[in-house]
Tab-separated table of N, CA and C in Angstrom:
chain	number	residue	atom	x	y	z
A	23	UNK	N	0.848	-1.178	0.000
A	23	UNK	CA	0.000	0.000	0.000
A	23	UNK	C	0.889	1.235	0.000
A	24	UNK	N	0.811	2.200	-1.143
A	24	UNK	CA	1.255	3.819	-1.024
A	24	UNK	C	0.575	4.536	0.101
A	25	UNK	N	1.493	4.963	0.869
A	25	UNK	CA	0.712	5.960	1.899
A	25	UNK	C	1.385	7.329	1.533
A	26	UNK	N	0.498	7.830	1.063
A	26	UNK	CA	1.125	9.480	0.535
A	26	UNK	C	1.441	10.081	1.506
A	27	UNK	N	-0.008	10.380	2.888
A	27	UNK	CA	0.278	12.052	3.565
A	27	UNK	C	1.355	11.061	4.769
A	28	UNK	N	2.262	12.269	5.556
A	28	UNK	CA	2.946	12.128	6.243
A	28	UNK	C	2.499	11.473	7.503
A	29	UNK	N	0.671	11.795	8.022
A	29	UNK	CA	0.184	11.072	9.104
A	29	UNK	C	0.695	9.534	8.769
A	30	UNK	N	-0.233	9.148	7.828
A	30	UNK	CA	-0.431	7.764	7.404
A	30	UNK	C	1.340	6.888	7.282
A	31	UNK	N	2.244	7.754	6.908
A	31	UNK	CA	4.021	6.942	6.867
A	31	UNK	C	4.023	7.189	8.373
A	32	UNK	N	3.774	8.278	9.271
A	32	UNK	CA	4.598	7.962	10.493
A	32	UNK	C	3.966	6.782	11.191
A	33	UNK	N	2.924	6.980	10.885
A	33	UNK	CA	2.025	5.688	11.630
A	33	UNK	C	2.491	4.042	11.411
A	34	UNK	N	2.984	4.184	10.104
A	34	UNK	CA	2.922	3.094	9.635
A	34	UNK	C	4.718	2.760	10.254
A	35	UNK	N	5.363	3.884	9.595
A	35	UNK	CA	6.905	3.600	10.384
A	35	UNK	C	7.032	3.306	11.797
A	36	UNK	N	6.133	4.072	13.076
A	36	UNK	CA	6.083	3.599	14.247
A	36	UNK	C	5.265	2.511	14.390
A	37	UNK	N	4.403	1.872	13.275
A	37	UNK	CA	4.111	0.481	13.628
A	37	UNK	C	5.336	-0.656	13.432
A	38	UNK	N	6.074	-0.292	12.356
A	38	UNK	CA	7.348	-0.987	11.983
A	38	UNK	C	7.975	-1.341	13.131
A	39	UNK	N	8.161	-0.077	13.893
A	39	UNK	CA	9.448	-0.058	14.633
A	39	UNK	C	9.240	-0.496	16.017
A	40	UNK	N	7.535	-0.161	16.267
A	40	UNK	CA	7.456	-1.251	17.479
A	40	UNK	C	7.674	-2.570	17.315
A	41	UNK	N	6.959	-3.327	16.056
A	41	UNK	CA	6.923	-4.570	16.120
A	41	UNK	C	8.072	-5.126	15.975
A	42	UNK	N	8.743	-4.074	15.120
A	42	UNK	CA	10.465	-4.944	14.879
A	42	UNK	C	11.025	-4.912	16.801
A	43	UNK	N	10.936	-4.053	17.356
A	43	UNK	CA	11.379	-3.750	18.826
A	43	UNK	C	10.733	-5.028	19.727
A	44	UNK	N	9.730	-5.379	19.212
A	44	UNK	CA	8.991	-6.501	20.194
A	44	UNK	C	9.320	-7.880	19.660
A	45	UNK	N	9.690	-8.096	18.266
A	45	UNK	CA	10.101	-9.266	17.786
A	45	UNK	C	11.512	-9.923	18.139
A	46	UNK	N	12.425	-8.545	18.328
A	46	UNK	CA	13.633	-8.550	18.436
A	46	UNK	C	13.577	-8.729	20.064
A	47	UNK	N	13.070	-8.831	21.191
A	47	UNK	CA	13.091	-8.636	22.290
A	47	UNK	C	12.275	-10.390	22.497
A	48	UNK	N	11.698	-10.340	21.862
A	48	UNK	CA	10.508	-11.826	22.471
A	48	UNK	C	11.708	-13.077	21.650
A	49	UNK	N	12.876	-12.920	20.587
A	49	UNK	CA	13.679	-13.678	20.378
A	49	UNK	C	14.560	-13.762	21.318
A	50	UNK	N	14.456	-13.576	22.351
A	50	UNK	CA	15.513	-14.254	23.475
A	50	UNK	C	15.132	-15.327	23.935
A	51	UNK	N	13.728	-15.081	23.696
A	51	UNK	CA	13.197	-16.513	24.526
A	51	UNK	C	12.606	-17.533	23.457
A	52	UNK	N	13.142	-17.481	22.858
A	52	UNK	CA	12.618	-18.536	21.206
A	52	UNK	C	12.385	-17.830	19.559
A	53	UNK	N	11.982	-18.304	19.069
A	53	UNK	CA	11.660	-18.473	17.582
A	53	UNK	C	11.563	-16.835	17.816
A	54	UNK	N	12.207	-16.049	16.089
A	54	UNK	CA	12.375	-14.568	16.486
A	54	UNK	C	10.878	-13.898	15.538
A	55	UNK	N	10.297	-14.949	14.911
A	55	UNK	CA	8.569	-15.333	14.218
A	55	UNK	C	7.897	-13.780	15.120
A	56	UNK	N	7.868	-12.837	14.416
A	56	UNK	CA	6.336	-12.111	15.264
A	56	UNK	C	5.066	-12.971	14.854
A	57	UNK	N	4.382	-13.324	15.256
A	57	UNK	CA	2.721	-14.316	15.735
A	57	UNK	C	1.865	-12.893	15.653
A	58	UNK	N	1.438	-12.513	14.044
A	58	UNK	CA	0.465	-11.295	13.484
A	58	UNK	C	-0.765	-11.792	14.273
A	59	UNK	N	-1.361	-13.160	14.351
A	59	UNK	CA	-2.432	-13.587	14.668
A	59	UNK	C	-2.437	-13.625	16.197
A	60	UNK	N	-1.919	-13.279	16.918
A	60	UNK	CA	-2.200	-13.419	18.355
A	60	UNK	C	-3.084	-11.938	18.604
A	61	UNK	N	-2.697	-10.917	18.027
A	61	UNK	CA	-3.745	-10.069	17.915
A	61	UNK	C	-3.455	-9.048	19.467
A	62	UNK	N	-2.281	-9.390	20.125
A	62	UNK	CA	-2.009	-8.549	21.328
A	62	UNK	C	-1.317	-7.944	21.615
A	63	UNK	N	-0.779	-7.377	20.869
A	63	UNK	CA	0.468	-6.471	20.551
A	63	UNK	C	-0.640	-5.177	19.788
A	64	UNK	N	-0.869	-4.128	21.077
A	64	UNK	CA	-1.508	-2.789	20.612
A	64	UNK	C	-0.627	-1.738	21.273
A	65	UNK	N	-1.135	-0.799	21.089
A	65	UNK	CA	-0.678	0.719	21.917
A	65	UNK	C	-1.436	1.961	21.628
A	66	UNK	N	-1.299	2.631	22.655
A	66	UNK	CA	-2.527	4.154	22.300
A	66	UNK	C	-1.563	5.113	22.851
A	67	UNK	N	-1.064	6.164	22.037
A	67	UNK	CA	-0.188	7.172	22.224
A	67	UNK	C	-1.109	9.080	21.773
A	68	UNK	N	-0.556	9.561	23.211
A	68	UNK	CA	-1.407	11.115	22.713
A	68	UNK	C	-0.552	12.118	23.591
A	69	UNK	N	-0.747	13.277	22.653
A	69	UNK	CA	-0.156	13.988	22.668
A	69	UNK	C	-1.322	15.529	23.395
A	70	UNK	N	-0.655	15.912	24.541
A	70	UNK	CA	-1.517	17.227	24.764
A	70	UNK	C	-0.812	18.232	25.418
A	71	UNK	N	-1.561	19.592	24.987
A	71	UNK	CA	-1.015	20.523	25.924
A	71	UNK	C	-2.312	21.429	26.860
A	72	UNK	N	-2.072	22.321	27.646
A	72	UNK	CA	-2.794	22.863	28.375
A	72	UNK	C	-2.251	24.089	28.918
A	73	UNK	N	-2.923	24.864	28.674
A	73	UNK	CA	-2.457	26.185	29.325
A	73	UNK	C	-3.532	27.364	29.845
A	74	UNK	N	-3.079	28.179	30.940
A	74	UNK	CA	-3.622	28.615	31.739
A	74	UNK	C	-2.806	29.905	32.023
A	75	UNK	N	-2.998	30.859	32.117
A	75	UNK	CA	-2.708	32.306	32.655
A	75	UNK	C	-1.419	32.500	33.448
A	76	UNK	N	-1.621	31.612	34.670
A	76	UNK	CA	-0.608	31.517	35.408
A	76	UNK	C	0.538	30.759	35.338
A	77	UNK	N	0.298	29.718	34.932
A	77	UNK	CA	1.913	28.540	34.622
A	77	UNK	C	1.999	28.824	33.160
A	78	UNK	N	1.239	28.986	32.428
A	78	UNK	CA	1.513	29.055	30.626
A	78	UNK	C	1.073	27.724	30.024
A	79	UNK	N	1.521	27.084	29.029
A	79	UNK	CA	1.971	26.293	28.461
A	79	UNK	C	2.476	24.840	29.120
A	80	UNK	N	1.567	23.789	29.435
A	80	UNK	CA	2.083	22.583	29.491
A	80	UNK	C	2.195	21.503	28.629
A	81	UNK	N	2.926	21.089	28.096
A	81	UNK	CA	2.244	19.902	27.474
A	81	UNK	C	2.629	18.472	28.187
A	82	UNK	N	1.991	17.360	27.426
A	82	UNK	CA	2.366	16.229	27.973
A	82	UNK	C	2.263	15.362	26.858
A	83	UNK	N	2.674	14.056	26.941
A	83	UNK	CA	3.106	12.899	26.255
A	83	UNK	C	2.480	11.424	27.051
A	84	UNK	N	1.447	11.043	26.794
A	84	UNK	CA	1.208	9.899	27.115
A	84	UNK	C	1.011	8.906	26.069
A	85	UNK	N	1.551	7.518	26.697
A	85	UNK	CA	1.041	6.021	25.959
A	85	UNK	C	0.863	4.743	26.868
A	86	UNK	N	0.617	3.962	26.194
A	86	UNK	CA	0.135	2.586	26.581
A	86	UNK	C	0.315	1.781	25.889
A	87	UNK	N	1.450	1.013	25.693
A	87	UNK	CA	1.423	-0.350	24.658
A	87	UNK	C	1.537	-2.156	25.678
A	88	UNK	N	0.919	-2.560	24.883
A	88	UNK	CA	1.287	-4.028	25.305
A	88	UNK	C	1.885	-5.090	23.966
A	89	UNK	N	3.158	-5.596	24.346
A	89	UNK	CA	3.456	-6.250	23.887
A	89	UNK	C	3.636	-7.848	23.885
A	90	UNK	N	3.168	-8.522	22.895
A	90	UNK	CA	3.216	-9.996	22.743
A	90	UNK	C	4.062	-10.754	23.013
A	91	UNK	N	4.684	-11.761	23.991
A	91	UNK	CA	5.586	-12.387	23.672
A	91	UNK	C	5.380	-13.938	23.956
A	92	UNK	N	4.959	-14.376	22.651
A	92	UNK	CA	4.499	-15.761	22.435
A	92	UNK	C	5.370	-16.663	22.766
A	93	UNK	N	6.863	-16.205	22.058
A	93	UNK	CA	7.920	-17.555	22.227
A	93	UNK	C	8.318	-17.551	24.458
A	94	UNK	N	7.948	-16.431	24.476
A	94	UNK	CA	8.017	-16.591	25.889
A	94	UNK	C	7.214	-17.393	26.633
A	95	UNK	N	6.039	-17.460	26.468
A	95	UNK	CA	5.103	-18.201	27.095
A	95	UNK	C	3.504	-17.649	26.244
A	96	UNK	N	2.910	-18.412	25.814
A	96	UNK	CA	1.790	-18.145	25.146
A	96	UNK	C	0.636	-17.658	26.493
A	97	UNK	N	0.451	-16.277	25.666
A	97	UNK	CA	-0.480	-15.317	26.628
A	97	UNK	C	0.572	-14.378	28.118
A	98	UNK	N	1.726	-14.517	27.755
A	98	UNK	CA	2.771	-13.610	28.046
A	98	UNK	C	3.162	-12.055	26.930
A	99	UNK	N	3.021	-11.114	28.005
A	99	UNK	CA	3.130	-9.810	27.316
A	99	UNK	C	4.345	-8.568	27.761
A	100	UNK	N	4.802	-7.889	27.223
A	100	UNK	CA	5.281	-7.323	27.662
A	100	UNK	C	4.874	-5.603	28.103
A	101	UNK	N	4.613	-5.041	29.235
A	101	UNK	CA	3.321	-3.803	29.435
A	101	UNK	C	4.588	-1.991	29.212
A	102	UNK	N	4.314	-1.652	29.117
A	102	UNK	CA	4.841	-0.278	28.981
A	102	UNK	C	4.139	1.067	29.157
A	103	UNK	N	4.120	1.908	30.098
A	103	UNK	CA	3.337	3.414	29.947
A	103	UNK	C	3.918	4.513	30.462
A	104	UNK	N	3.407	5.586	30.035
A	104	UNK	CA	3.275	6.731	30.515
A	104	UNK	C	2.353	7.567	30.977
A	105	UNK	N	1.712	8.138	32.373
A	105	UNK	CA	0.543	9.118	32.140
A	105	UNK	C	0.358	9.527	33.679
A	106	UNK	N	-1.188	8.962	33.951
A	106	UNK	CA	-1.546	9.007	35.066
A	106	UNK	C	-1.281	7.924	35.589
A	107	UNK	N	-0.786	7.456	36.789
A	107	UNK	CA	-0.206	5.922	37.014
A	107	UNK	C	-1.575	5.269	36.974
A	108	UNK	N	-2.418	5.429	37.652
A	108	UNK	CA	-3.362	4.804	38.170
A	108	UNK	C	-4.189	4.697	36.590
A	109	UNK	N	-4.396	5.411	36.115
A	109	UNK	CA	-5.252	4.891	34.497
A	109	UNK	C	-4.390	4.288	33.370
A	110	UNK	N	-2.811	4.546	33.676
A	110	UNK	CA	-1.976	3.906	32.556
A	110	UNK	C	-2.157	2.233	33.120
A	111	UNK	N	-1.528	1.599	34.375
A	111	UNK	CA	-1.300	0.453	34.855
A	111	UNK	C	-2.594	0.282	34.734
A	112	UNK	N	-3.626	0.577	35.526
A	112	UNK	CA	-4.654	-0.105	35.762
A	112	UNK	C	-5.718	-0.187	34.507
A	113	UNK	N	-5.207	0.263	33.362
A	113	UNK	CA	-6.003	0.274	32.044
A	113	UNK	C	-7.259	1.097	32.656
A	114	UNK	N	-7.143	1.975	33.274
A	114	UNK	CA	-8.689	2.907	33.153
A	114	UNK	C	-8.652	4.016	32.031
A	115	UNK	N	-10.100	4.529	31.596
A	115	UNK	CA	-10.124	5.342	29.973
A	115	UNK	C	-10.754	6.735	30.863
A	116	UNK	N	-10.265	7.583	31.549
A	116	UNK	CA	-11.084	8.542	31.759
A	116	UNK	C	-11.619	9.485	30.710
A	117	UNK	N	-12.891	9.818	30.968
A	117	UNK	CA	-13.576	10.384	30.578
A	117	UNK	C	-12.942	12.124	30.247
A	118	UNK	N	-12.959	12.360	29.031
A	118	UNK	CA	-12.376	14.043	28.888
A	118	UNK	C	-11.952	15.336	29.520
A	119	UNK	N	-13.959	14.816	30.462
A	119	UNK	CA	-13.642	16.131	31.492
A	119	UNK	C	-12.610	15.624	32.687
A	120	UNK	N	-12.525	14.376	33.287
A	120	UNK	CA	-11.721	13.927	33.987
A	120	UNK	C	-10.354	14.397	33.611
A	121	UNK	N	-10.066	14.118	32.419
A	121	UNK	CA	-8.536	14.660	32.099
A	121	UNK	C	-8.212	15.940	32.430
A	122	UNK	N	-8.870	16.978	32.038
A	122	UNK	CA	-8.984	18.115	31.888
A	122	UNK	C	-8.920	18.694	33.236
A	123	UNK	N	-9.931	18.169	33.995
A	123	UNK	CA	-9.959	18.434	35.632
A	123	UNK	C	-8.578	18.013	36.429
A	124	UNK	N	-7.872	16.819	35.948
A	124	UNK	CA	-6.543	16.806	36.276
A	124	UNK	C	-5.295	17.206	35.642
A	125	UNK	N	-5.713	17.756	34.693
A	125	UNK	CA	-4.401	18.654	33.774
A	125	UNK	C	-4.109	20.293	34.893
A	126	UNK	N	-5.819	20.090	35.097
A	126	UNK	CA	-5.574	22.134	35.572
A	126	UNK	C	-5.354	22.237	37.183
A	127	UNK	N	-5.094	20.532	37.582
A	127	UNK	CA	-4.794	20.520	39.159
A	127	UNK	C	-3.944	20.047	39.456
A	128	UNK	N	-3.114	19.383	38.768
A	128	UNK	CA	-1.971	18.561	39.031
A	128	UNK	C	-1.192	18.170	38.160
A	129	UNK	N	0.032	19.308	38.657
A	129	UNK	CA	0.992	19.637	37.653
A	129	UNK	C	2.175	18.481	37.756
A	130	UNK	N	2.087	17.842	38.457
A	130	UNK	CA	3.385	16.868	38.837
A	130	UNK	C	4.142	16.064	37.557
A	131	UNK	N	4.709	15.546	37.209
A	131	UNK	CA	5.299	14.548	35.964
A	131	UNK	C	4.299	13.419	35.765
A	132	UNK	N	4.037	13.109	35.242
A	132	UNK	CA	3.305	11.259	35.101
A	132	UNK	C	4.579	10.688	35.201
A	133	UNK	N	3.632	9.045	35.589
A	133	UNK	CA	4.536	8.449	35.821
A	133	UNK	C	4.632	7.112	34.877
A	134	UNK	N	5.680	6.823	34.703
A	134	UNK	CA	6.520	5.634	33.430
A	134	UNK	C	6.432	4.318	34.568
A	135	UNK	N	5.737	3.821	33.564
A	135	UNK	CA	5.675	2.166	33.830
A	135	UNK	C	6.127	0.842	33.197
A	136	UNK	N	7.076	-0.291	33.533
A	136	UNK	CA	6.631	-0.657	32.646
A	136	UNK	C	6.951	-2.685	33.577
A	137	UNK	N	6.088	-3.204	32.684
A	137	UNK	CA	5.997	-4.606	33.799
A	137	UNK	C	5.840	-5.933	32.913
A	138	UNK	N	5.746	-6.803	33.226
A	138	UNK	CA	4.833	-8.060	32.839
A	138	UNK	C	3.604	-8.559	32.931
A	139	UNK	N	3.206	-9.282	31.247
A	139	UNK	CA	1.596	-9.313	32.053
A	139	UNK	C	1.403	-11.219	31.480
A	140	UNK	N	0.885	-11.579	32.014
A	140	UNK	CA	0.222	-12.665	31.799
A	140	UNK	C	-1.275	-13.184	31.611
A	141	UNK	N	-1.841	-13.238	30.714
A	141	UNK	CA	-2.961	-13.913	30.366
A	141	UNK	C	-3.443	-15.409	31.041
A	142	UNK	N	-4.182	-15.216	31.531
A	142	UNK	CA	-3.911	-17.261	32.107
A	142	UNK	C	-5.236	-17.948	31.400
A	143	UNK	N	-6.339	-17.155	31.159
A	143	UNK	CA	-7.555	-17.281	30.768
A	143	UNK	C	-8.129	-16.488	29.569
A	144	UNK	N	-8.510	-17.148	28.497
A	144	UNK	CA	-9.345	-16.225	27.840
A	144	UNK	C	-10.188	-17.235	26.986
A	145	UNK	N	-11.689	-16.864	26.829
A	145	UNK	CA	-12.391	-17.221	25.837
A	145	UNK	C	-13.454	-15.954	25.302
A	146	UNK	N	-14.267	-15.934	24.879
A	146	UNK	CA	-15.500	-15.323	24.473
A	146	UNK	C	-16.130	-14.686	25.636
A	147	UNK	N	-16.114	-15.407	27.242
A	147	UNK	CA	-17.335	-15.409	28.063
A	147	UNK	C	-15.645	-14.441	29.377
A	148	UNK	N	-15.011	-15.099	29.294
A	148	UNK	CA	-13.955	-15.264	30.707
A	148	UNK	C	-12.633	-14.780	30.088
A	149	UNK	N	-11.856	-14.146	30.627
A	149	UNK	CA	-10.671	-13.434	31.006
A	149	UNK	C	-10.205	-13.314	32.094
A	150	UNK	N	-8.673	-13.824	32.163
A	150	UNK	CA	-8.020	-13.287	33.962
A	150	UNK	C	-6.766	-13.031	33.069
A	151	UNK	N	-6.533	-12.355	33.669
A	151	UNK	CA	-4.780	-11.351	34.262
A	151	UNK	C	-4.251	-10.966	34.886
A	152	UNK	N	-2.990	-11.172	34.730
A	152	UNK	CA	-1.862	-11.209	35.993
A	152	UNK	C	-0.759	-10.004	35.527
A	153	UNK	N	-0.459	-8.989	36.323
A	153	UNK	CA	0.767	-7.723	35.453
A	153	UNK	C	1.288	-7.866	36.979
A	154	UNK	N	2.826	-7.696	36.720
A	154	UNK	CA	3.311	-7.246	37.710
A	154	UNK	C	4.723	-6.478	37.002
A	155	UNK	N	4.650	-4.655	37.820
A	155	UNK	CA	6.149	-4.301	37.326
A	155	UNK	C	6.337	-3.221	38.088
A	156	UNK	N	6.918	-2.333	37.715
A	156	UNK	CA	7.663	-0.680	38.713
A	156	UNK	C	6.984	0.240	37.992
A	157	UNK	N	7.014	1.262	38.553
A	157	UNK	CA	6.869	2.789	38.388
A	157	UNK	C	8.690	3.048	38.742
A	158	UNK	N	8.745	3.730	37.207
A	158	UNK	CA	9.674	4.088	37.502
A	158	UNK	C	10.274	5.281	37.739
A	159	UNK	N	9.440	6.534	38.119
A	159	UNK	CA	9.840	7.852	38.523
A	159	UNK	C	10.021	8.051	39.666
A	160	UNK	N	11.021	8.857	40.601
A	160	UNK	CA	11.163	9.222	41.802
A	160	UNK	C	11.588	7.772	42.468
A	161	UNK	N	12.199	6.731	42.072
A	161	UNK	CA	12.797	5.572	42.568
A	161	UNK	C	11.529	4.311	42.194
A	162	UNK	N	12.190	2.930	42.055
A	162	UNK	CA	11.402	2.327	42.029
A	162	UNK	C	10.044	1.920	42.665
A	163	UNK	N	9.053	1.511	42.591
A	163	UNK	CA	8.225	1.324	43.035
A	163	UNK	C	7.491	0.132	42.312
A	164	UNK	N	7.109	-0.940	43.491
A	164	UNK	CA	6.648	-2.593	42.715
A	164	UNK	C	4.952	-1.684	42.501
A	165	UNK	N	4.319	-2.805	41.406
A	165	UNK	CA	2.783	-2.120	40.446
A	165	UNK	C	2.493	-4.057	40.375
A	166	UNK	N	1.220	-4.249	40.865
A	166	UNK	CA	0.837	-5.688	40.858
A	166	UNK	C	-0.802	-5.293	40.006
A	167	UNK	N	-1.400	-6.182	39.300
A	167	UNK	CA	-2.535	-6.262	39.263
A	167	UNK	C	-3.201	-7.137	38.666
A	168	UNK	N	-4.447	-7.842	39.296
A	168	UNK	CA	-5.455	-8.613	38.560
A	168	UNK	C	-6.537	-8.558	38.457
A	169	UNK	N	-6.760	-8.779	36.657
A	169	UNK	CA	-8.136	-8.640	36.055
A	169	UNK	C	-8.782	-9.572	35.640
A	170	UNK	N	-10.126	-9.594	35.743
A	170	UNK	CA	-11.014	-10.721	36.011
A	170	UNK	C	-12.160	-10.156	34.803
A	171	UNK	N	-12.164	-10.921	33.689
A	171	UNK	CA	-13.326	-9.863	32.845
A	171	UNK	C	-14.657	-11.097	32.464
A	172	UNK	N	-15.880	-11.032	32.660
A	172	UNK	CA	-17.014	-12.016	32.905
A	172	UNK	C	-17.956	-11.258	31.480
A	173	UNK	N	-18.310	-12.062	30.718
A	173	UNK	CA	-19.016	-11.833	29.854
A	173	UNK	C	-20.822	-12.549	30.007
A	174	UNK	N	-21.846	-11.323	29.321
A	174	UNK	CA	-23.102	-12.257	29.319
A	174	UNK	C	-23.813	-11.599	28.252
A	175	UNK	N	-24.529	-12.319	26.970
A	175	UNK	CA	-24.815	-11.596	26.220
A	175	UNK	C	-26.738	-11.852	26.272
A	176	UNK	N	-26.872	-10.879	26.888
A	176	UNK	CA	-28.518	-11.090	27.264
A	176	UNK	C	-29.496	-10.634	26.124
A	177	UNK	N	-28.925	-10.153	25.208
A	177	UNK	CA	-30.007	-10.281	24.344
A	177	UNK	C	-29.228	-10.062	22.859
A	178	UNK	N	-29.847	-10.070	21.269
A	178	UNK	CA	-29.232	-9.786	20.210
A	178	UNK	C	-28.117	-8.585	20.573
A	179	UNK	N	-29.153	-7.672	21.076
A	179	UNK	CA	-28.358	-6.278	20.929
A	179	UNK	C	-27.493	-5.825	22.114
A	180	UNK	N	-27.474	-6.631	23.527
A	180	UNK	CA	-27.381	-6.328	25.007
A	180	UNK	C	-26.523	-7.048	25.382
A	181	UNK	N	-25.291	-6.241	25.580
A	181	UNK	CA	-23.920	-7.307	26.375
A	181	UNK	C	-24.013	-7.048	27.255
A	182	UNK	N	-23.320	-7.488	28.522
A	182	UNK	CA	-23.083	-6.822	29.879
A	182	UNK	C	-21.952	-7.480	30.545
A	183	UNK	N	-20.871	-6.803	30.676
A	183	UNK	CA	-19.717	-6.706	31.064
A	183	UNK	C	-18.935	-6.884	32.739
A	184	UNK	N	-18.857	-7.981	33.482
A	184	UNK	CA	-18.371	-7.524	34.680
A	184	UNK	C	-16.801	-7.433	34.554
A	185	UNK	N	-16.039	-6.418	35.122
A	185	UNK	CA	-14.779	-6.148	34.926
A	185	UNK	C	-14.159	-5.810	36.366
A	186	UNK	N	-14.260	-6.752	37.533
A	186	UNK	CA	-13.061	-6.717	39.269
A	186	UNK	C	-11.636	-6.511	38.603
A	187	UNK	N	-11.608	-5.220	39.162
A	187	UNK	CA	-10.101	-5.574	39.072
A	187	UNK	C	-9.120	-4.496	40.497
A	188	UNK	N	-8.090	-6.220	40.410
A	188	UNK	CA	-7.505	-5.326	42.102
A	188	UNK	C	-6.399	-4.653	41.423
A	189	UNK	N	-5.666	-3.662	41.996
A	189	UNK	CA	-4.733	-3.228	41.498
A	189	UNK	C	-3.666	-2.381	43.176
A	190	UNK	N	-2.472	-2.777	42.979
A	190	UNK	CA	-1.558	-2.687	43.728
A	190	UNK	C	-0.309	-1.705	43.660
């Protein structure tokens, strides 16, 4: 595929360069094969700024990737972030105004994560997960967590989702 505008090549070059980065990293532990079909190797990266009268100009840099590593152990990943600790590790999506309400109150650094995750369960209905890793700003700090995801599909159009999750 030609990708003319410059969005569409960087996208495509930072898809390159993760997967080459995750292929090249999951060959320590076997076959150096990226596994396209495992389907778990994502990331969500954004870019913002914020400014206000008194401080000016902030911006920030957040992401979230998880990486695959099959030859390691099938349903073994490798986790990586940046942001709010508590919504990067714990996979929470706040809501806009939430962001916004903590951009204009809390100026501190986010914090960089990055850990192991393990899959032990998955079908259609059931999901569990296991992450354990550091925060790594202002000295280490251990990050544990498990997710438990319960599926029920009550009608054509009506899913309903239970999602416990402890986080440490």
């Amino acid at each position: 595929v030609d990708y003319d505008s410059w969005l569409d090549q960087s996208q495509m070059g930072l898809y390159r360069s993760v997967c080459g980065a995750t292929a090249w990293f999951d060959g320590f532990f076997g076959d150096r094969r990226f596994d396209q079909s495992s389907g778990e190797t994502f990331g969500r990266i954004s870019v913002g700024g914020f400014w206000d009268e008194l401080d000016g100009f902030d911006t920030s840099l957040r992401f979230r990737a998880r990486f695959a590593l099959p030859a390691l152990k099938e349903g073994a990943s490798l986790l990586i972030g940046r942001g709010d600790e508590e919504n990067t590790f714990a996979e929470r999506n706040p809501s806009r105004a939430e962001e916004l309400a903590r951009q204009s109150t809390d100026r501190t650094d986010d914090a960089t994560a990055v850990g192991l995750g393990y899959r032990a369960l998955e079908s259609l209905k059931r999901q569990l997960d296991f992450s354990v890793g550091a925060r790594l700003n202002s000295g280490l700090v251990g990050l544990a967590k498990i997710k438990y995801r319960r599926s029920w599909q009550l009608s054509e159009r009506d899913l309903l989702h239970l999602l416990p999750l402890v986080y440490w």
